[in-house]
mmCIF file of C-alpha atoms and ligand atoms in Angstrom:
data_model
loop_
_atom_site.group_PDB
_atom_site.id
_atom_site.type_symbol
_atom_site.label_atom_id
_atom_site.label_comp_id
_atom_site.label_asym_id
_atom_site.label_seq_id
_atom_site.Cartn_x
_atom_site.Cartn_y
_atom_site.Cartn_z
ATOM 1 C CA MET M 1 -57.426 92.025 69.109
ATOM 2 C CA ILE M 2 -55.518 90.798 65.763
ATOM 3 C CA ASP M 3 -57.259 92.158 62.715
ATOM 4 C CA ALA M 4 -57.354 89.924 59.159
ATOM 5 C CA TYR M 5 -54.097 90.915 58.307
ATOM 6 C CA GLY M 6 -52.250 90.236 61.465
ATOM 7 C CA ARG M 7 -52.378 93.619 62.852
ATOM 8 C CA LYS M 8 -52.555 94.246 66.602
ATOM 9 C CA ILE M 9 -55.497 96.778 67.617
ATOM 10 C CA THR M 10 -53.924 99.000 70.466
ATOM 11 C CA TYR M 11 -54.731 102.384 69.827
ATOM 12 C CA LEU M 12 -58.245 104.092 69.957
ATOM 13 C CA ARG M 13 -58.643 107.812 68.587
ATOM 14 C CA LEU M 14 -61.401 109.270 70.406
ATOM 15 C CA SER M 15 -63.117 112.190 69.122
ATOM 16 C CA VAL M 16 -64.969 114.383 71.465
ATOM 17 C CA THR M 17 -66.387 117.214 69.697
ATOM 18 C CA GLU M 18 -66.881 117.816 66.169
ATOM 19 C CA LEU M 19 -66.830 121.715 66.903
ATOM 20 C CA CYS M 20 -63.796 123.823 66.699
ATOM 21 C CA ASN M 21 -62.559 127.357 67.489
ATOM 22 C CA LEU M 22 -60.562 127.515 64.173
ATOM 23 C CA ARG M 23 -61.647 126.781 60.384
ATOM 24 C CA CYS M 24 -58.728 125.481 58.502
ATOM 25 C CA ARG M 25 -59.103 125.391 54.935
ATOM 26 C CA TYR M 26 -58.091 121.672 54.693
ATOM 27 C CA CYS M 27 -60.074 120.641 57.428
ATOM 28 C CA MET M 28 -63.718 122.388 57.862
ATOM 29 C CA PRO M 29 -65.743 124.340 55.534
ATOM 30 C CA ALA M 30 -65.875 128.042 55.980
ATOM 31 C CA GLU M 31 -69.581 128.304 57.543
ATOM 32 C CA GLY M 32 -68.452 125.771 60.065
ATOM 33 C CA ILE M 33 -70.299 122.517 60.420
ATOM 34 C CA CYS M 34 -74.222 121.915 60.609
ATOM 35 C CA LYS M 35 -74.499 121.523 64.609
ATOM 36 C CA LYS M 36 -76.147 118.249 65.480
ATOM 37 C CA ARG M 37 -78.417 117.713 68.241
ATOM 38 C CA HIS M 38 -77.164 117.335 71.593
ATOM 39 C CA ASP M 39 -78.530 113.983 71.988
ATOM 40 C CA GLN M 40 -77.153 112.849 68.908
ATOM 41 C CA MET M 41 -73.460 113.053 70.402
ATOM 42 C CA LEU M 42 -71.908 110.466 72.545
ATOM 43 C CA THR M 43 -72.204 111.490 76.344
ATOM 44 C CA GLU M 44 -69.275 111.454 78.884
ATOM 45 C CA ASP M 45 -70.528 108.085 80.395
ATOM 46 C CA GLU M 46 -70.460 106.533 76.669
ATOM 47 C CA MET M 47 -67.104 107.713 75.769
ATOM 48 C CA ILE M 48 -65.794 105.999 78.843
ATOM 49 C CA LEU M 49 -67.913 102.960 78.532
ATOM 50 C CA ALA M 50 -66.436 102.792 74.874
ATOM 51 C CA VAL M 51 -63.020 103.195 76.333
ATOM 52 C CA GLN M 52 -63.481 100.615 78.557
ATOM 53 C CA ALA M 53 -64.913 98.496 75.539
ATOM 54 C CA ALA M 54 -62.126 98.815 73.630
ATOM 55 C CA ALA M 55 -59.483 98.260 76.677
ATOM 56 C CA SER M 56 -61.298 94.772 77.060
ATOM 57 C CA LEU M 57 -60.269 93.957 73.587
ATOM 58 C CA GLY M 58 -56.456 94.894 74.165
ATOM 59 C CA VAL M 59 -56.603 98.939 73.470
ATOM 60 C CA ASN M 60 -53.941 100.227 75.672
ATOM 61 C CA LYS M 61 -53.340 103.931 74.228
ATOM 62 C CA VAL M 62 -56.066 106.471 73.590
ATOM 63 C CA ARG M 63 -55.946 109.787 71.616
ATOM 64 C CA VAL M 64 -58.163 112.393 72.507
ATOM 65 C CA THR M 65 -59.040 114.595 69.308
ATOM 66 C CA GLY M 66 -61.615 116.384 67.559
ATOM 67 C CA GLY M 67 -62.737 119.138 66.417
ATOM 68 C CA GLU M 68 -60.966 120.812 69.091
ATOM 69 C CA PRO M 69 -61.281 118.629 72.281
ATOM 70 C CA LEU M 70 -59.855 121.629 74.274
ATOM 71 C CA ILE M 71 -63.279 123.528 73.571
ATOM 72 C CA LYS M 72 -65.447 120.538 75.277
ATOM 73 C CA PRO M 73 -65.942 121.717 78.707
ATOM 74 C CA ASN M 74 -65.984 118.608 80.314
ATOM 75 C CA ILE M 75 -62.739 117.799 78.613
ATOM 76 C CA LEU M 76 -60.337 117.451 81.875
ATOM 77 C CA SER M 77 -63.022 115.197 83.409
ATOM 78 C CA ILE M 78 -62.794 113.061 80.221
ATOM 79 C CA CYS M 79 -59.123 112.965 79.965
ATOM 80 C CA ARG M 80 -59.023 112.079 83.783
ATOM 81 C CA ARG M 81 -61.610 109.261 83.460
ATOM 82 C CA VAL M 82 -59.693 107.412 80.280
ATOM 83 C CA ALA M 83 -56.113 108.000 82.188
ATOM 84 C CA GLN M 84 -57.908 106.270 85.360
ATOM 85 C CA GLN M 85 -58.759 102.971 83.338
ATOM 86 C CA PRO M 86 -56.387 100.429 84.420
ATOM 87 C CA GLN M 87 -55.697 98.923 81.123
ATOM 88 C CA ILE M 88 -54.722 102.488 79.283
ATOM 89 C CA ARG M 89 -51.141 103.019 79.593
ATOM 90 C CA GLU M 90 -51.049 106.352 77.912
ATOM 91 C CA THR M 91 -53.835 108.986 77.360
ATOM 92 C CA ASP M 92 -52.667 112.050 74.507
ATOM 93 C CA ILE M 93 -54.218 114.846 73.055
ATOM 94 C CA THR M 94 -54.248 116.482 69.934
ATOM 95 C CA THR M 95 -55.270 120.108 69.968
ATOM 96 C CA ASN M 96 -54.489 123.238 67.726
ATOM 97 C CA GLY M 97 -53.334 124.880 71.322
ATOM 98 C CA LEU M 98 -54.899 127.946 71.563
ATOM 99 C CA ARG M 99 -56.489 126.991 74.887
ATOM 100 C CA LEU M 100 -53.225 125.394 76.534
ATOM 101 C CA ASN M 101 -52.331 128.456 78.114
ATOM 102 C CA GLU M 102 -54.630 127.994 80.756
ATOM 103 C CA LEU M 103 -55.174 123.805 80.277
ATOM 104 C CA ALA M 104 -51.830 122.468 79.960
ATOM 105 C CA LYS M 105 -51.209 122.024 83.608
ATOM 106 C CA PRO M 106 -54.692 120.749 84.331
ATOM 107 C CA LEU M 107 -54.329 118.313 81.268
ATOM 108 C CA ARG M 108 -51.117 117.256 82.728
ATOM 109 C CA ASP M 109 -52.441 116.532 86.171
ATOM 110 C CA ALA M 110 -55.671 114.930 84.568
ATOM 111 C CA GLY M 111 -53.038 112.308 83.565
ATOM 112 C CA VAL M 112 -52.440 113.192 79.848
ATOM 113 C CA LYS M 113 -48.998 111.992 78.834
ATOM 114 C CA ARG M 114 -48.354 113.811 75.588
ATOM 115 C CA VAL M 115 -49.810 116.226 73.620
ATOM 116 C CA ASN M 116 -49.594 117.022 69.699
ATOM 117 C CA ILE M 117 -50.127 120.737 68.697
ATOM 118 C CA SER M 118 -50.862 121.528 65.295
ATOM 119 C CA LEU M 119 -48.819 124.450 63.791
ATOM 120 C CA ASP M 120 -48.720 124.924 60.134
ATOM 121 C CA THR M 121 -46.890 127.999 59.794
ATOM 122 C CA LEU M 122 -44.661 130.475 61.859
ATOM 123 C CA ASN M 123 -46.061 133.937 59.572
ATOM 124 C CA ARG M 124 -48.638 135.492 61.900
ATOM 125 C CA ASP M 125 -50.656 136.402 58.165
ATOM 126 C CA LYS M 126 -50.420 132.739 57.032
ATOM 127 C CA TYR M 127 -51.743 131.418 60.478
ATOM 128 C CA ALA M 128 -54.767 133.889 60.273
ATOM 129 C CA TYR M 129 -55.299 132.846 56.613
ATOM 130 C CA MET M 130 -54.751 128.999 56.906
ATOM 131 C CA THR M 131 -56.945 128.837 60.096
ATOM 132 C CA ARG M 132 -59.373 131.697 58.988
ATOM 133 C CA GLY M 133 -58.964 133.887 61.648
ATOM 134 C CA GLY M 134 -56.554 132.348 64.415
ATOM 135 C CA ASP M 135 -54.022 134.317 66.326
ATOM 136 C CA LEU M 136 -50.309 132.594 65.823
ATOM 137 C CA ALA M 137 -49.510 134.371 69.394
ATOM 138 C CA GLU M 138 -51.910 132.367 71.186
ATOM 139 C CA ALA M 139 -50.839 128.960 69.549
ATOM 140 C CA LEU M 140 -47.231 129.848 70.442
ATOM 141 C CA ARG M 141 -48.302 130.514 74.075
ATOM 142 C CA GLY M 142 -49.832 127.362 74.089
ATOM 143 C CA ILE M 143 -46.699 125.398 72.829
ATOM 144 C CA GLU M 144 -44.823 127.041 75.730
ATOM 145 C CA ALA M 145 -47.510 126.542 78.478
ATOM 146 C CA ALA M 146 -47.163 122.810 77.276
ATOM 147 C CA LEU M 147 -43.500 122.643 77.500
ATOM 148 C CA ASN M 148 -43.845 124.019 80.729
ATOM 149 C CA ALA M 149 -46.409 121.603 81.999
ATOM 150 C CA GLY M 150 -43.780 118.600 82.209
ATOM 151 C CA PHE M 151 -45.728 116.394 79.399
ATOM 152 C CA ASP M 152 -43.585 113.018 78.622
ATOM 153 C CA LYS M 153 -43.646 114.658 75.208
ATOM 154 C CA VAL M 154 -44.851 117.437 72.662
ATOM 155 C CA LYS M 155 -45.115 117.099 69.134
ATOM 156 C CA LEU M 156 -45.674 119.948 66.675
ATOM 157 C CA ASN M 157 -47.467 118.823 63.502
ATOM 158 C CA ALA M 158 -47.488 120.820 60.349
ATOM 159 C CA VAL M 159 -49.424 120.030 57.379
ATOM 160 C CA LEU M 160 -47.260 120.230 54.138
ATOM 161 C CA ILE M 161 -49.070 122.398 51.393
ATOM 162 C CA GLY M 162 -47.283 123.222 48.257
ATOM 163 C CA GLY M 163 -47.406 127.107 47.865
ATOM 164 C CA PHE M 164 -48.181 127.859 51.395
ATOM 165 C CA ASN M 165 -45.636 126.526 53.920
ATOM 166 C CA ASP M 166 -42.977 124.947 51.653
ATOM 167 C CA ASP M 167 -40.459 127.583 51.964
ATOM 168 C CA GLU M 168 -41.062 127.290 55.742
ATOM 169 C CA ILE M 169 -39.550 123.658 56.263
ATOM 170 C CA PRO M 170 -35.997 124.551 57.520
ATOM 171 C CA ALA M 171 -37.728 127.236 59.948
ATOM 172 C CA LEU M 172 -40.334 124.595 61.285
ATOM 173 C CA ALA M 173 -37.826 121.850 61.421
ATOM 174 C CA GLY M 174 -35.617 124.292 63.153
ATOM 175 C CA LEU M 175 -37.931 124.389 66.193
ATOM 176 C CA THR M 176 -36.535 120.953 67.332
ATOM 177 C CA LYS M 177 -33.455 123.184 68.045
ATOM 178 C CA ARG M 178 -35.140 126.006 70.126
ATOM 179 C CA TRP M 179 -37.508 123.500 72.035
ATOM 180 C CA PRO M 180 -37.581 120.140 73.317
ATOM 181 C CA VAL M 181 -39.972 119.003 70.604
ATOM 182 C CA ASP M 182 -40.650 116.568 67.897
ATOM 183 C CA VAL M 183 -41.746 118.534 64.366
ATOM 184 C CA ARG M 184 -43.789 116.345 62.462
ATOM 185 C CA PHE M 185 -44.599 117.009 58.671
ATOM 186 C CA ILE M 186 -47.796 115.323 57.358
ATOM 187 C CA GLU M 187 -48.984 115.232 53.627
ATOM 188 C CA LEU M 188 -52.272 116.906 53.004
ATOM 189 C CA MET M 189 -54.691 114.520 52.378
ATOM 190 C CA PRO M 190 -57.764 115.346 50.086
ATOM 191 C CA MET M 191 -60.712 115.076 52.075
ATOM 192 C CA PRO M 192 -64.194 114.852 50.673
ATOM 193 C CA GLY M 193 -65.542 118.245 49.316
ATOM 194 C CA ASP M 194 -62.164 119.554 49.293
ATOM 195 C CA THR M 195 -61.833 121.612 46.012
ATOM 196 C CA LEU M 196 -59.798 124.113 47.701
ATOM 197 C CA PHE M 197 -56.151 122.914 46.801
ATOM 198 C CA GLY M 198 -55.027 122.530 43.550
ATOM 199 C CA GLU M 199 -52.742 119.721 42.778
ATOM 200 C CA GLN M 200 -49.325 121.869 43.743
ATOM 201 C CA ALA M 201 -50.447 121.790 47.322
ATOM 202 C CA TYR M 202 -50.010 117.724 47.178
ATOM 203 C CA ILE M 203 -46.325 117.639 47.765
ATOM 204 C CA PRO M 204 -44.437 114.497 49.164
ATOM 205 C CA ALA M 205 -43.126 114.608 52.339
ATOM 206 C CA SER M 206 -39.837 113.777 50.828
ATOM 207 C CA ARG M 207 -39.793 117.562 49.512
ATOM 208 C CA VAL M 208 -38.699 118.022 53.672
ATOM 209 C CA LEU M 209 -35.833 116.048 53.163
ATOM 210 C CA GLU M 210 -34.661 118.028 49.981
ATOM 211 C CA GLU M 211 -35.048 121.274 52.058
ATOM 212 C CA LEU M 212 -32.950 119.545 55.369
ATOM 213 C CA PRO M 213 -29.901 118.194 53.602
ATOM 214 C CA ASP M 214 -28.160 117.658 56.859
ATOM 215 C CA ALA M 215 -31.274 115.632 58.565
ATOM 216 C CA ILE M 216 -29.927 112.310 59.985
ATOM 217 C CA PRO M 217 -32.181 109.166 59.222
ATOM 218 C CA GLU M 218 -33.045 107.525 62.899
ATOM 219 C CA GLU M 219 -33.387 103.359 62.818
ATOM 220 C CA ASN M 220 -36.777 103.703 64.867
ATOM 221 C CA HIS M 221 -39.802 104.745 63.497
ATOM 222 C CA ASP M 222 -42.693 106.432 65.824
ATOM 223 C CA GLY M 223 -45.523 104.642 64.754
ATOM 224 C CA VAL M 224 -46.470 106.003 61.498
ATOM 225 C CA ALA M 225 -43.778 108.726 61.054
ATOM 226 C CA ARG M 226 -40.111 108.130 59.384
ATOM 227 C CA MET M 227 -37.714 109.820 61.842
ATOM 228 C CA TYR M 228 -35.161 112.032 61.412
ATOM 229 C CA ARG M 229 -32.599 114.607 63.566
ATOM 230 C CA LEU M 230 -31.062 117.731 62.836
ATOM 231 C CA PRO M 231 -27.687 118.489 64.195
ATOM 232 C CA GLY M 232 -28.098 120.256 67.314
ATOM 233 C CA GLY M 233 -31.725 118.863 67.742
ATOM 234 C CA GLN M 234 -33.350 118.130 70.716
ATOM 235 C CA GLY M 235 -36.536 116.510 69.129
ATOM 236 C CA PHE M 236 -36.805 114.672 65.884
ATOM 237 C CA VAL M 237 -38.222 115.810 62.589
ATOM 238 C CA GLY M 238 -40.879 113.154 61.590
ATOM 239 C CA LEU M 239 -42.411 112.664 58.079
ATOM 240 C CA ILE M 240 -46.043 111.273 57.996
ATOM 241 C CA SER M 241 -46.890 110.448 54.400
ATOM 242 C CA PRO M 242 -50.335 108.700 53.678
ATOM 243 C CA LEU M 243 -50.451 109.358 50.139
ATOM 244 C CA SER M 244 -46.549 108.900 48.854
ATOM 245 C CA ASN M 245 -45.958 105.881 51.122
ATOM 246 C CA HIS M 246 -49.097 104.058 52.755
ATOM 247 C CA PHE M 247 -48.350 102.998 56.633
ATOM 248 C CA CYS M 248 -51.320 100.934 56.577
ATOM 249 C CA ALA M 249 -49.292 97.584 57.253
ATOM 250 C CA GLU M 250 -48.510 99.320 60.801
ATOM 251 C CA CYS M 251 -52.002 100.638 61.354
ATOM 252 C CA SER M 252 -52.933 99.709 65.086
ATOM 253 C CA ARG M 253 -55.936 102.219 65.198
ATOM 254 C CA LEU M 254 -59.433 102.217 65.502
ATOM 255 C CA ARG M 255 -61.581 105.430 65.599
ATOM 256 C CA LEU M 256 -64.449 106.366 67.366
ATOM 257 C CA THR M 257 -66.433 109.808 66.234
ATOM 258 C CA ALA M 258 -68.318 112.175 68.313
ATOM 259 C CA ASP M 259 -71.419 111.044 67.245
ATOM 260 C CA GLY M 260 -70.457 107.408 68.199
ATOM 261 C CA PHE M 261 -69.663 105.779 65.164
ATOM 262 C CA ILE M 262 -66.506 103.515 64.952
ATOM 263 C CA LYS M 263 -64.373 103.780 61.877
ATOM 264 C CA PRO M 264 -62.305 100.963 60.874
ATOM 265 C CA CYS M 265 -60.392 103.160 58.827
ATOM 266 C CA LEU M 266 -59.651 106.789 58.270
ATOM 267 C CA HIS M 267 -60.161 106.930 54.481
ATOM 268 C CA SER M 268 -63.132 104.429 54.374
ATOM 269 C CA ARG M 269 -66.966 104.592 54.103
ATOM 270 C CA GLU M 270 -67.484 102.047 56.848
ATOM 271 C CA GLU M 271 -69.118 103.071 59.987
ATOM 272 C CA LEU M 272 -70.267 101.306 62.712
ATOM 273 C CA CYS M 273 -72.909 102.808 65.347
ATOM 274 C CA ILE M 274 -72.339 102.023 69.024
ATOM 275 C CA LYS M 275 -74.415 105.186 70.520
ATOM 276 C CA GLY M 276 -76.797 103.531 73.224
ATOM 277 C CA LEU M 277 -75.252 100.339 73.464
ATOM 278 C CA ASP M 278 -74.390 98.431 76.523
ATOM 279 C CA LEU M 279 -70.601 97.462 77.476
ATOM 280 C CA ASP M 280 -71.096 93.900 75.649
ATOM 281 C CA GLY M 281 -73.124 95.553 72.901
ATOM 282 C CA MET M 282 -70.034 98.197 72.397
ATOM 283 C CA ILE M 283 -67.709 95.354 72.496
ATOM 284 C CA GLU M 284 -69.388 93.266 69.804
ATOM 285 C CA MET M 285 -69.279 96.353 67.265
ATOM 286 C CA MET M 286 -65.564 97.053 67.941
ATOM 287 C CA ARG M 287 -64.841 93.276 67.182
ATOM 288 C CA ARG M 288 -66.929 93.826 63.894
ATOM 289 C CA ALA M 289 -65.094 97.095 63.176
ATOM 290 C CA VAL M 290 -61.555 95.232 63.608
ATOM 291 C CA SER M 291 -62.821 92.777 61.521
ATOM 292 C CA LEU M 292 -63.979 95.154 58.628
ATOM 293 C CA LYS M 293 -60.146 97.187 58.725
ATOM 294 C CA PRO M 294 -59.008 96.968 54.914
ATOM 295 C CA ARG M 295 -55.447 95.837 54.160
ATOM 296 C CA GLN M 296 -54.796 99.245 53.079
ATOM 297 C CA HIS M 297 -56.955 102.626 51.952
ATOM 298 C CA GLU M 298 -57.744 103.353 48.421
ATOM 299 C CA ALA M 299 -55.124 105.445 46.477
ATOM 300 C CA LEU M 300 -55.080 109.014 47.708
ATOM 301 C CA SER M 301 -53.753 112.091 45.533
ATOM 302 C CA ALA M 302 -54.299 115.268 44.307
ATOM 303 C CA THR M 303 -57.493 113.690 42.199
ATOM 304 C CA GLU M 304 -58.242 110.690 44.149
ATOM 305 C CA GLN M 305 -60.459 111.707 47.208
ATOM 306 C CA SER M 306 -60.806 110.179 50.619
ATOM 307 C CA ARG M 307 -63.574 107.734 50.522
ATOM 308 C CA ALA M 308 -64.602 108.851 53.810
ATOM 309 C CA GLN M 309 -67.905 110.380 54.191
ATOM 310 C CA ARG M 310 -67.009 113.264 56.542
ATOM 311 C CA THR M 311 -64.626 116.147 56.726
ATOM 312 C CA MET M 312 -61.545 115.704 59.057
ATOM 313 C CA ASN M 313 -63.220 117.584 62.192
ATOM 314 C CA GLN M 314 -66.310 115.193 62.038
ATOM 315 C CA ILE M 315 -63.825 112.053 61.685
ATOM 316 C CA GLY M 316 -61.071 113.081 64.593
ATOM 317 C CA GLY M 317 -57.927 113.648 62.808
HETATM 318 N N1 LIG J 401 -58.288 120.271 66.408
HETATM 319 C C1 LIG J 401 -57.130 119.785 66.933
HETATM 320 C C2 LIG J 401 -55.772 119.892 66.103
HETATM 321 O O1 LIG J 401 -56.199 120.936 64.790
HETATM 322 O O2 LIG J 401 -54.863 119.523 66.257
HETATM 323 C C3 LIG J 401 -57.501 118.119 66.612
HETATM 324 C C4 LIG J 401 -58.292 117.763 65.459
HETATM 325 S S1 LIG J 401 -57.403 117.944 63.965
HETATM 326 C C5 LIG J 401 -58.657 117.316 62.649
HETATM 327 C C6 LIG J 401 -56.140 116.681 63.825
HETATM 328 C C7 LIG J 401 -55.111 116.810 62.834
HETATM 329 O O3 LIG J 401 -55.644 116.679 61.642
HETATM 330 C C8 LIG J 401 -54.419 118.059 62.953
HETATM 331 O O4 LIG J 401 -53.283 118.132 63.113
HETATM 332 C C9 LIG J 401 -54.623 118.600 61.448
HETATM 333 O O5 LIG J 401 -53.812 119.502 61.093
HETATM 334 C C10 LIG J 401 -54.889 117.432 60.880
HETATM 335 N N2 LIG J 401 -55.596 117.560 59.448
HETATM 336 C C11 LIG J 401 -56.845 118.020 59.223
HETATM 337 N N3 LIG J 401 -57.012 117.874 58.049
HETATM 338 C C12 LIG J 401 -56.369 117.543 57.160
HETATM 339 C C13 LIG J 401 -55.977 117.255 55.799
HETATM 340 N N4 LIG J 401 -56.884 117.164 54.962
HETATM 341 N N5 LIG J 401 -54.992 116.738 55.660
HETATM 342 C C14 LIG J 401 -53.841 116.308 56.599
HETATM 343 N N6 LIG J 401 -53.833 116.551 57.892
HETATM 344 C C15 LIG J 401 -55.359 117.175 58.183
HETATM 345 FE FE1 LIG J 402 -60.209 122.752 64.211
HETATM 346 FE FE2 LIG J 402 -58.034 121.243 63.876
HETATM 347 FE FE3 LIG J 402 -59.673 120.975 62.044
HETATM 348 FE FE4 LIG J 402 -58.259 123.240 62.435
HETATM 349 S S1 LIG J 402 -57.349 121.101 61.803
HETATM 350 S S2 LIG J 402 -60.238 123.180 61.729
HETATM 351 S S3 LIG J 402 -57.887 123.397 64.524
HETATM 352 S S4 LIG J 402 -60.532 120.536 63.795
#
């Protein structure tokens, strides 16, 4: 499927739940979210039908996300069924890692190829503060379990937050020397209703390079990330900069929320409902969503919030 600006749409981010076992300050309100009724959410069969619809239009890669996908009781079945679709050559997952200790191997066996794990700090107290109660040791155990489970790739994602973890850039990037992982720094995005962070929190990804003077640029990009390597690094250091450097020209994505809305762009208001539709109905709606993909999202900055009408856990980050 090619959109109005010539971009090939090959990638679906499938959110399987809005719920989470953490409450990261940049993603979710402290009190959690108002739980929707079960019948408002996509069923497993509807998710698989949506993947089939997307696949028939040229999608060949699915990333399962949330909320926290690993708290979904039927997550293994969802991943297995997605990975079994003949046109889907890659099924990946994004997780906070807390449940990977028990689920890494079963996910691998279910056909998941790559895992992205969120890790913003290596300090136990800071981790508990930013996630509102998470246990860093559990996340680290999850990372080790993922490394032992034989995934094609394990990536660690750190949201860059000025005054919080900018002093840990060398330590986080240094994990590429300790483990065969990529470490990617993501600029903090100002999401709707987000009043927690002052202007100093929104630092550009270029700050990472100031802190890593020996980082060597790589020729190839990894999707939306600019890549570097530290001397002695087994994996890459990546920079993802939705604020300072739009990567919209390379956007190949559609997003499906757990309550059944296709979002043509993470930061736009537009949403198209596919819940309750049959395969043809879903295909038609996805075509329409692709035609609505904007050339690029509006400016984002400390003072210009995302136009998305949802928090990140409700979109599927
Ligand atoms: N619960 C899983 C996790 O944390 O990896 C998957 C869902 S989470 C919404 C997906 C990604 O979105 C995480 O890497 C998280 O750090 C990122 N994220 C959430 N809110 C963000 C924000 N305001 N700015 C930048 N990244 C954000
Ligand atoms: Fe949960 Fe992930 Fe959002 Fe943190 S970033 S609250 S782990 S969904």
